Coordinates of C-alpha atoms and ligand atoms in Angstrom, one line a residue:
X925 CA -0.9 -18.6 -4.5
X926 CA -4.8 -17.7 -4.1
X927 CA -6.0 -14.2 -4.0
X928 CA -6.5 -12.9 -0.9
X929 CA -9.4 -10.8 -0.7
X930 CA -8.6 -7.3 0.0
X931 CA -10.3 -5.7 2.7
X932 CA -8.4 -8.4 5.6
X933 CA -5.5 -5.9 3.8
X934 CA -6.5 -2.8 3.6
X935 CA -6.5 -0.8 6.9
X936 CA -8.9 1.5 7.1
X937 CA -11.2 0.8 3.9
X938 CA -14.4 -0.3 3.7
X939 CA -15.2 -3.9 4.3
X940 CA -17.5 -4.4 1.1
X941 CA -15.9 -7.8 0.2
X942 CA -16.4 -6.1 -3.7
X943 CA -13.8 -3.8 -2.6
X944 CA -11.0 -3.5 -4.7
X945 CA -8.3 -0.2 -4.7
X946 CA -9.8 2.1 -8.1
X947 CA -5.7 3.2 -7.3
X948 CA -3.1 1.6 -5.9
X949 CA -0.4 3.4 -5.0
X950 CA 3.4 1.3 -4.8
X951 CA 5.5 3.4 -2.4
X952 CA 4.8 5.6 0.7
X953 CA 7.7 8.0 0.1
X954 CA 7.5 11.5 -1.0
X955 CA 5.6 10.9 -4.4
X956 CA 3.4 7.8 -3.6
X957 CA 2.0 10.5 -0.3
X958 CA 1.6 13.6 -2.6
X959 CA 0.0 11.5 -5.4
X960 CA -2.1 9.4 -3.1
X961 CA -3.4 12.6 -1.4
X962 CA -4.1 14.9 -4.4
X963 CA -6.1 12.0 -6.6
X964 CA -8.8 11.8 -3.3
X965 CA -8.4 15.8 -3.0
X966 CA -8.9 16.3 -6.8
X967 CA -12.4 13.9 -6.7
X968 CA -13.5 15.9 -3.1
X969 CA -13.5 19.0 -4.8
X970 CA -15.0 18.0 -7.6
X971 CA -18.2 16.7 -5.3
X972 CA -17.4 13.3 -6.1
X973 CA -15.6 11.6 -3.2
X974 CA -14.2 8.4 -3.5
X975 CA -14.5 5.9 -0.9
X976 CA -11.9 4.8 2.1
X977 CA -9.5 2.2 0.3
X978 CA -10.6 3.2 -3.4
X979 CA -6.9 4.7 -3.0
X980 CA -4.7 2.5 -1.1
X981 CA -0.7 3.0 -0.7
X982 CA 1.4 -0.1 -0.3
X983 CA 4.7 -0.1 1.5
X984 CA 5.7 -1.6 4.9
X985 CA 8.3 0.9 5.9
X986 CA 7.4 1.8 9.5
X987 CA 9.0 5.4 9.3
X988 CA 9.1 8.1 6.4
X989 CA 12.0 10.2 6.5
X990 CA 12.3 13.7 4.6
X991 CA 15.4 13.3 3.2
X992 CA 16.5 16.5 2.2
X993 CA 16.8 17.2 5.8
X994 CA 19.6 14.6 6.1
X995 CA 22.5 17.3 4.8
X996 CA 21.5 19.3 7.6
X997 CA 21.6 16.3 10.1
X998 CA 25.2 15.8 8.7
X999 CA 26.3 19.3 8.9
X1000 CA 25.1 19.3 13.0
X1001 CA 22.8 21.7 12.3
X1002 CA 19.4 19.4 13.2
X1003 CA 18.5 15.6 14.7
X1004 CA 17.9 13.0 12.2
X1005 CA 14.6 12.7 14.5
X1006 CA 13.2 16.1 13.5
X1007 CA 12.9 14.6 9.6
X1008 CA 11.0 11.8 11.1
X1009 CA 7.5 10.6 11.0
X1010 CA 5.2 7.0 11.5
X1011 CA 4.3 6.3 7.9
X1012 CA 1.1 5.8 9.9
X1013 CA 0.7 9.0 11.4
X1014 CA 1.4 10.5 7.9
X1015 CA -2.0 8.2 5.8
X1016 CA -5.6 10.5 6.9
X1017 CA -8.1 7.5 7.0
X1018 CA -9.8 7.9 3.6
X1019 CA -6.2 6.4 2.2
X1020 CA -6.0 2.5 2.4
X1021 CA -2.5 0.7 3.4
X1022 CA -1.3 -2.3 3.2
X1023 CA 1.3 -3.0 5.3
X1024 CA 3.8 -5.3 3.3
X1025 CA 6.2 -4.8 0.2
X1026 CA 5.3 -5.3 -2.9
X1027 CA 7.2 -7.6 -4.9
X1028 CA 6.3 -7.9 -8.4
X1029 CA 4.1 -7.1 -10.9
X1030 CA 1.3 -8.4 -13.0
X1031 CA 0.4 -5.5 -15.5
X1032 CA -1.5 -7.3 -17.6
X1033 CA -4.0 -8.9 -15.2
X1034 CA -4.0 -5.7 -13.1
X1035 CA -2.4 -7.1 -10.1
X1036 CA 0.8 -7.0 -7.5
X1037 CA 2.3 -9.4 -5.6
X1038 CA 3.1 -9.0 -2.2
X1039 CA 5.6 -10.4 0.2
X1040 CA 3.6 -12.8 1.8
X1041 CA 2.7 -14.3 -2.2
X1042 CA -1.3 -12.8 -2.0
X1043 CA -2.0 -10.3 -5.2
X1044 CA -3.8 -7.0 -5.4
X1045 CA -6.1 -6.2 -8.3
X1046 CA -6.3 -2.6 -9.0
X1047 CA -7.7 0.0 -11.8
X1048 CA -4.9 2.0 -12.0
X1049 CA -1.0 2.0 -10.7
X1050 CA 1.1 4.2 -9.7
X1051 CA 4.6 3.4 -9.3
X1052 CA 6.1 4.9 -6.5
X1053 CA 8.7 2.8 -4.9
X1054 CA 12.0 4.6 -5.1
X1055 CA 15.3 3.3 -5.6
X1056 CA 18.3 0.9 -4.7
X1057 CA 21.2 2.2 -2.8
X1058 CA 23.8 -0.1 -3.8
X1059 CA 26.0 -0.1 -1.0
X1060 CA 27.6 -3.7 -1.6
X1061 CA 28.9 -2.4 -4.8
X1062 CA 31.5 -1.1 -3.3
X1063 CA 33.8 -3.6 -1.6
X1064 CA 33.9 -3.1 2.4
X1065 CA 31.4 -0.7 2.3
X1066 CA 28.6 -2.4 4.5
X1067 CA 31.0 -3.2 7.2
X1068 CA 32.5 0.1 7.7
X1069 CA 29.6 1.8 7.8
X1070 CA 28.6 -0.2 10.9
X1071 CA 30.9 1.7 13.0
X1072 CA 31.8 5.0 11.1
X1073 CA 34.1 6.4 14.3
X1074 CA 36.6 3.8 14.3
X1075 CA 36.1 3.1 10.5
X1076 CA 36.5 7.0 9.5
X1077 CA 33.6 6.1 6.9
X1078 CA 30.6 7.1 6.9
X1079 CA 27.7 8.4 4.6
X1080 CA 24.7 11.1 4.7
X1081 CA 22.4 9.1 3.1
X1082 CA 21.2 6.7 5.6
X1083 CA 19.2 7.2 8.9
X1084 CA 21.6 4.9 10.6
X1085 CA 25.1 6.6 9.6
X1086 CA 23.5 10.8 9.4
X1087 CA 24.3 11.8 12.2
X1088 CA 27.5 10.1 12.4
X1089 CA 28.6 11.8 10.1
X1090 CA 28.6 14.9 12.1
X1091 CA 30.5 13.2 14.7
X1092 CA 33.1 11.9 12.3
X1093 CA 33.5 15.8 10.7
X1094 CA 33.2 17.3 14.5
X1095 CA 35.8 14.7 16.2
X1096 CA 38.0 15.0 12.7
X1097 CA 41.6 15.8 13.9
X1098 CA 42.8 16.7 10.6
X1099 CA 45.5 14.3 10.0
X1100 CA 45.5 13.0 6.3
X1101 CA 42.7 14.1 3.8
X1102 CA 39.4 14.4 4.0
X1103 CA 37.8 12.4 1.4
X1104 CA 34.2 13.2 -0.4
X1105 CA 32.9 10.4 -2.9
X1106 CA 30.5 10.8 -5.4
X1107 CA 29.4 7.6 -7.4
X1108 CA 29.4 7.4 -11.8
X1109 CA 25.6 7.5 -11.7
X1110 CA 22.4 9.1 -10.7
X1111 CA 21.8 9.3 -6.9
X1112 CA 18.8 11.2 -5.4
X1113 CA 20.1 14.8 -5.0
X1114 CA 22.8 14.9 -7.3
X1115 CA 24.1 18.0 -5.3
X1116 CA 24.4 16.1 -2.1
X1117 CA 28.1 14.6 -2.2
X1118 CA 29.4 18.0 -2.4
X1119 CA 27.1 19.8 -0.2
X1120 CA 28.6 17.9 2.8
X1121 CA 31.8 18.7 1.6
X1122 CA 31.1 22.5 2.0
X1123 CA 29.9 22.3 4.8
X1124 CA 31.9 19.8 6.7
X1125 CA 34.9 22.5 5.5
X1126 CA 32.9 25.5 6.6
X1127 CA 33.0 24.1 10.1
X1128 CA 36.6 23.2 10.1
X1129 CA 37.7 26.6 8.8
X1130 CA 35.9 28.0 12.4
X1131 CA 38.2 25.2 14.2
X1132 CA 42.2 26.0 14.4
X1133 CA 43.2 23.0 12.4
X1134 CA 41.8 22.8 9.2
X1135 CA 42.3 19.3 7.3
X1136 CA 42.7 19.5 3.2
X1137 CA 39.8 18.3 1.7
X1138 CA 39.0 16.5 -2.3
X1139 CA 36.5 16.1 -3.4
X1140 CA 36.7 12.6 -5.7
X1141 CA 33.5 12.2 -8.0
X1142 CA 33.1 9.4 -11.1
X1143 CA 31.0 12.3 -13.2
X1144 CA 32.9 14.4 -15.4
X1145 CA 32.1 17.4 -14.0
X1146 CA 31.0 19.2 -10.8
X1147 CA 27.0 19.5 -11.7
X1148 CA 25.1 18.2 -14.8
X1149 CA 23.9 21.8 -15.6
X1150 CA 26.7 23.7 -17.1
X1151 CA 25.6 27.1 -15.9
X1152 CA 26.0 25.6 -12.4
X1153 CA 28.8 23.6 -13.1
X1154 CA 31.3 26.1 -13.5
X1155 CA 29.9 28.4 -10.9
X1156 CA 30.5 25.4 -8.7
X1157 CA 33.4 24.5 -9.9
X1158 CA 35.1 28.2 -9.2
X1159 CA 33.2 28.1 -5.9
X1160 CA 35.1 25.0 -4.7
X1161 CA 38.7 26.3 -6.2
X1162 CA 37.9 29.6 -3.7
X1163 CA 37.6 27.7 -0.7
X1164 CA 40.8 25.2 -1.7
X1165 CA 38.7 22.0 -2.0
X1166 CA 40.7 19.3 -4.5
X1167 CA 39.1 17.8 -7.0
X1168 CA 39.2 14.7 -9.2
X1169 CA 36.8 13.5 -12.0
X1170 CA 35.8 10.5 -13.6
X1171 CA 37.0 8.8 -10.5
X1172 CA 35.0 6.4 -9.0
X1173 CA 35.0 4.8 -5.5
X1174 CA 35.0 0.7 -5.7
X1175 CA 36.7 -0.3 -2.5
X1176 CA 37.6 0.9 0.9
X1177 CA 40.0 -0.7 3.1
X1178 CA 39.5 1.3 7.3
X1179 CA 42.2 -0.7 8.2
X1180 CA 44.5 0.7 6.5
X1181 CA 42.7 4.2 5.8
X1182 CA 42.8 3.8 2.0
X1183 CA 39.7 4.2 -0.2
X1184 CA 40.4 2.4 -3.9
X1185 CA 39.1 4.0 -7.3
X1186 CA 38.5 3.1 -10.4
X1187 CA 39.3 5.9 -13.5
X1188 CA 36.3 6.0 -15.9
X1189 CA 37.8 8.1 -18.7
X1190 CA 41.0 9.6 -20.5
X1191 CA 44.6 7.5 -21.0
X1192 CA 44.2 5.8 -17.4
X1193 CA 40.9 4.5 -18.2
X1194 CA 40.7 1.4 -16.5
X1195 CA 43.3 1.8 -13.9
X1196 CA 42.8 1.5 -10.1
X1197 CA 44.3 3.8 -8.1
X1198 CA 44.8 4.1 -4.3
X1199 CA 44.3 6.7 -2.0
X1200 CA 44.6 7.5 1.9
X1201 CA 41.8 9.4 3.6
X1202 CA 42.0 10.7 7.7
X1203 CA 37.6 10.2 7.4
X1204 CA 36.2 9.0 4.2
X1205 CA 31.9 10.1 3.1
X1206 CA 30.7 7.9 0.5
X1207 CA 27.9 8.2 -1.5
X1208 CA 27.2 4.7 -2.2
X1209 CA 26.0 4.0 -6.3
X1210 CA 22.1 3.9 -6.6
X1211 CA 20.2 1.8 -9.4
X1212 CA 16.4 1.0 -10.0
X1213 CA 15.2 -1.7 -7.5
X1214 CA 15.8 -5.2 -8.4
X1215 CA 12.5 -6.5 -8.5
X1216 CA 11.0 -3.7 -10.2
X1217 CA 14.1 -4.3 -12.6
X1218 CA 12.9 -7.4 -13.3
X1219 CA 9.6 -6.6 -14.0
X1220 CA 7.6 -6.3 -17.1
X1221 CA 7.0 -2.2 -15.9
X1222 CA 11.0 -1.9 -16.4
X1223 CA 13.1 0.3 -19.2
X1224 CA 16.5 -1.4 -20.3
X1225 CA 17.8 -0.4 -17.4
X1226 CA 15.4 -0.9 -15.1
X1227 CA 13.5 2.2 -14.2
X1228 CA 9.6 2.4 -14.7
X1229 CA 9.2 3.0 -18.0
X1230 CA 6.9 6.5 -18.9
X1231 CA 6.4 9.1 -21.1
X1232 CA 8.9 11.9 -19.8
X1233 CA 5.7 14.7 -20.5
X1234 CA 2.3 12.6 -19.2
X1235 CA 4.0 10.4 -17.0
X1236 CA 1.7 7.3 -18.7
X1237 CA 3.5 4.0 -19.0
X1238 CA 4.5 3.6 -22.4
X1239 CA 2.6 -0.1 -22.3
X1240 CA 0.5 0.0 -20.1
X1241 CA -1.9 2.9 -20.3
X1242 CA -3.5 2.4 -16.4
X1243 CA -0.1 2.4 -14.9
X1244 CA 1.8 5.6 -13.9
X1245 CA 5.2 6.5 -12.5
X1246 CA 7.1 9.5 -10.6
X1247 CA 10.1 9.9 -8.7
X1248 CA 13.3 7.8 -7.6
X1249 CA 11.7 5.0 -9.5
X1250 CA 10.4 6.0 -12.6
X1251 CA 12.2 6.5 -16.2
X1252 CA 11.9 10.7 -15.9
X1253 CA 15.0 11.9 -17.5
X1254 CA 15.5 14.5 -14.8
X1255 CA 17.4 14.9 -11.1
X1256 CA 15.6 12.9 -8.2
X1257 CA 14.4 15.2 -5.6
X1258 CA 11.5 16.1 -3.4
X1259 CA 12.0 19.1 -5.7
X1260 CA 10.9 17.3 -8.6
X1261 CA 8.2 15.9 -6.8
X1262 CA 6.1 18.9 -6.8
X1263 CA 5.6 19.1 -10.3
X1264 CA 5.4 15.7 -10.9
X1265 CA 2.7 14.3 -8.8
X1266 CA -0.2 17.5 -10.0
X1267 CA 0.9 16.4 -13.9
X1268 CA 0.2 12.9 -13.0
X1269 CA -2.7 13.6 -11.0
X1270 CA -4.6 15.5 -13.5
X1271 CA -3.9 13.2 -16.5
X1272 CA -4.9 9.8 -14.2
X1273 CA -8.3 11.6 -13.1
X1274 CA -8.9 12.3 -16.1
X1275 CA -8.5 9.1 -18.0
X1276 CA -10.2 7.8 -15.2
X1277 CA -13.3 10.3 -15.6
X1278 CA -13.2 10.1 -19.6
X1279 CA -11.2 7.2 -20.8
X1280 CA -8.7 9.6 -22.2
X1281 CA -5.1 10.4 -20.5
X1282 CA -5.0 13.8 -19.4
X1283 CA -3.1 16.8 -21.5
X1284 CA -0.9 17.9 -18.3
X1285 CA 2.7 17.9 -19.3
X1286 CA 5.9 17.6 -16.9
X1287 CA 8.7 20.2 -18.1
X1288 CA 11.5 18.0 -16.0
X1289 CA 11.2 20.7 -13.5
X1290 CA 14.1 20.0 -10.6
X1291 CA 15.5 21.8 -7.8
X1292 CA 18.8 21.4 -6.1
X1293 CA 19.2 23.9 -3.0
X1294 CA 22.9 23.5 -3.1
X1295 CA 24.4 24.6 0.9
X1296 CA 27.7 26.3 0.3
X1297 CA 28.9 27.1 3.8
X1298 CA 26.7 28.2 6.8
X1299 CA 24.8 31.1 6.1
X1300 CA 24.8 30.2 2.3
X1301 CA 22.9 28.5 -0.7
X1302 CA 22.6 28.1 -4.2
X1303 CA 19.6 27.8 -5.4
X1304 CA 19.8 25.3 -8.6
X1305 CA 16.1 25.0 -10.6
X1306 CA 16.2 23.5 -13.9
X1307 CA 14.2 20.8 -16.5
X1308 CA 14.7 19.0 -19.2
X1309 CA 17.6 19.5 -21.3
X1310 CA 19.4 21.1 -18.6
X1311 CA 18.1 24.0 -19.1
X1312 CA 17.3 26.8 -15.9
X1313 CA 13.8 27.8 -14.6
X1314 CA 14.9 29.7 -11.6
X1315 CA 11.5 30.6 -9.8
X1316 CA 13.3 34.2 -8.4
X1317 CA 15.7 34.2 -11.8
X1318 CA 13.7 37.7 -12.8
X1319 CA 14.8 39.7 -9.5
X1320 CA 17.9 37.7 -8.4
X1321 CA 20.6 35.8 -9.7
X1322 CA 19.9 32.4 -7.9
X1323 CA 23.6 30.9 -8.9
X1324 CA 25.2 33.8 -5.9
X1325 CA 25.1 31.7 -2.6
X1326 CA 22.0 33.8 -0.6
X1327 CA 21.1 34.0 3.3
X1328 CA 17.6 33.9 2.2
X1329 CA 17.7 30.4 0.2
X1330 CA 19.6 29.2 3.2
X1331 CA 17.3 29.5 5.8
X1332 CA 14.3 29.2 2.9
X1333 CA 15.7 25.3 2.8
X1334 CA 16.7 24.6 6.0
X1335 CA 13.7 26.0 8.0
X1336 CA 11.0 26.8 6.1
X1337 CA 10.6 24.1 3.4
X1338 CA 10.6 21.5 5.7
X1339 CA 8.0 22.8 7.3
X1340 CA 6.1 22.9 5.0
X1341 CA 6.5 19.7 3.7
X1342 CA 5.2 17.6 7.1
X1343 CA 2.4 20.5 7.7
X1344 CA 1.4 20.2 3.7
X1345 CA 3.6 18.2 0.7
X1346 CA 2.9 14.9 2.6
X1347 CA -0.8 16.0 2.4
X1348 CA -0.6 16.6 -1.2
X1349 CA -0.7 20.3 -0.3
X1350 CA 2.4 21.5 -1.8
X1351 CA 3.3 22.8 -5.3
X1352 CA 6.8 23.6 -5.0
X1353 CA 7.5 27.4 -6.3
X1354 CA 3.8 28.0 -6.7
X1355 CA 3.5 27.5 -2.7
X1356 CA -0.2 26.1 -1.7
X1357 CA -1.4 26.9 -5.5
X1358 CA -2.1 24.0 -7.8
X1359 CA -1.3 24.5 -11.5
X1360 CA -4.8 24.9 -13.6
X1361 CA -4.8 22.4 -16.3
X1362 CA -7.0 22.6 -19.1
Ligands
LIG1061 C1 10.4 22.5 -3.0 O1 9.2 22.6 -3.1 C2 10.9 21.4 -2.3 O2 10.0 20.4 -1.9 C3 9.6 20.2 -0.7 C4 12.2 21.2 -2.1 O3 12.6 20.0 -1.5 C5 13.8 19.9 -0.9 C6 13.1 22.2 -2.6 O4 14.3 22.1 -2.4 C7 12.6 23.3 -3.3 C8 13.6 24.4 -3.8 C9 11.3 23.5 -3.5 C10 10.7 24.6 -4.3 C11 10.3 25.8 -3.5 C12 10.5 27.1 -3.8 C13 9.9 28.1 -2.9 C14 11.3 27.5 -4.9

């Protein structure tokens, strides 16, 4: 199909039919908004503003939703509505959108296809575009979830099940188990699956029956870190949470309350096993997105392929990729996020500026604010190699569950992401200061 010229696209760009995006942006979430913002911030200050559209985000989402907040929607303790915005209240005008999905890619003639078939030239890409929750790979699944009361199923990570999820866990009447699932896998905020278990038992143990819960996860251990592993691992022992490893969820049957697993490892590797669960949270297996998979931009398994350090595809030297979607051997968070999009940033503007990639290098920096009851979290920081890079390490120990980190995540970070992250405003630990690259 035919080009389509770009400004009938791009809303709020100039209408110079010469017009094409210098940056085009794939992905309206977390990094694709941070990115977006701090490449027209970074040529502003630099008295050399770029023109409305010259970076344009693509993505036809109607909403953007801070999903950090959704443990805190599940626990009861906000509405899912609080943690969301209009994608369109969240673009300033200088930032082109085009409203539609992309749906492939054309690296070497410097284009993307869209849904309706028309392409996008561009200088330079950024990836942007998240990931796949993969909810049919597990049997049932999808039908359950549409009705997580009578099913006794439910999940944290979607806007549609949240807060149902805090009806299932306050309506719980403790007969049989209650069930926490975490897939074999990464999944965005590796800490999640157990986070609502503590807090879903938190609340019970203020209620007089309290159900038993187990935790069921198809990793080998509690957390990838070590150091937090075992401090997790004691943590769940004290409040008499079960536990089962590689043991992952294929099937669940709400008729008949049972929830089916699969064992990844030891002597009954291979064997399904049954189990019956009172209410059942899933966290449903997550996986690069298929068309991106597909896509000449892909790894082997299907994740945007970049250098872990510059964040520069590793065939294409005008593309770029952060977050959910992209190859960075590190845990997917907003967390990860902040240190992410100034690297890529600086080394884009400059190749841009001087034909050469920028020397900004990513560390894998990652946070996982891991809620342990109400009143209480853990503050997990860490990079690559799984090694800690706790930002209050010198004056605290951030692996004893805190009062301050609580209210710190629940609170005040949030806040700060709408008012500032979104705006490219945001640099994680170092608050409203950007790192200084040389
Ligand atoms: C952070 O910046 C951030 O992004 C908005 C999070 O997202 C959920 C975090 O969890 C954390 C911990 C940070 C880092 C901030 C500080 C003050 C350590």
């Amino acid at each position: 199909m035919a080009s389509r010229s770009i400004p009938s696209l791009v809303r709020h760009a100039s209408t110079s039919a010469a017009t094409k995006p210098k940056v085009l942006v794939i992905g309206g979430g977390t990094g694709g908004l941070s990115v977006a913002n701090q490449i027209y911030n970074t040529f502003k200050a630099e008295g050399q503003s770029l023109s409305p559209g010259d970076v344009t985000i693509v993505d036809s989402n109607k909403y953007h939703d801070y999903q950090p907040g959704w443990t805190v929607v599940g626990s009861g303790l906000a509405q899912k509505t609080s943690f969301r915005r209009s994608l369109s209240a969240l673009l300033p005008a200088h930032i082109g959108h085009i409203d539609q999905q992309a749906t492939a890619f054309e690296p070497t003639a410097n284009r993307v296809v869209l849904a309706d078939g028309s392409k996008v030239e561009y200088d330079y890409l950024v990836v942007a575009a998240g990931l796949a929750i993969n909810y049919d790979k597990i049997k049932n699944l999808s039908e359950a979830l549409k009705d997580p009361l009578t099913s006794k199923i439910s999940t944290i990570y979607s806007y549609e099940t949240v807060d149902k999820t805090w009806d299932l866990i306050k309506s719980f009447d403790g007969k049989g188990e209650a069930v926490f699932t975490q897939p074999f896998g990464p999944v965005k905020c590796a800490g999640a699956p157990q986070k609502i278990a503590y807090m879903a038992d938190a609340y019970w143990k203020t209620t007089p029956s309290v159900p038993h819960s187990r935790f069921i996860t198809g990793m080998p251990t509690m957390f990838a870190v070590p150091h937090y592993s075992k401090i997790l691992d004691r943590l769940r022992q004290e409040k008499g949470i079960a536990a089962e490893f590689n043991t992952n969820l294929v099937e669940v049957r709400p008729e008949s309350k049972t929830a089916v697993f699969e064992i990844l490892a030891g002597e009954k590797k291979g064997e399904k096993v049954e189990k019956e669960f009172g209410m059942l949270h899933v966290v449903p297996p997550m996986g690069p997105l298929e068309w991106i998979k597909k896509s000449p931009l892909a790894d082997l398994v299907g994740w945007v392929d970049v250098d872990q350090g510059s964040l520069q595809h590793k065939k294409y030297p005008n593309v770029f990729s952060l977050g959910d979607a992209s190859s960075l051997p590190t845990s997917k968070t907003a967390a990860a996020i902040t240190a992410q999009a100034p690297v890529l940033t600086h080394n884009l503007v400059t190749l841009m500026k001087t034909g050469q990639v920028g020397k900004a290098i990513y560390d894998g920096y990652t946070s996982c604010p891991l809620f342990i009851s109400r009143g209480e979290l853990l503050l997990a920081e860490f990079k690559y190699g799984l090694e800690r890079k706790e930002t209050f390490g010198r004056f605290i120990d951030q692996s004893v569950p805190n009062r301050a980190f609580y209210h710190l995540t629940k609170d005040i970070i949030p806040h700060f992401y709408f008012s500032r992250m979104t705006k490219g405003e945001w640099y994680g630990p170092r608050g409203l200061f950007p790192p200084q690259f040389s």
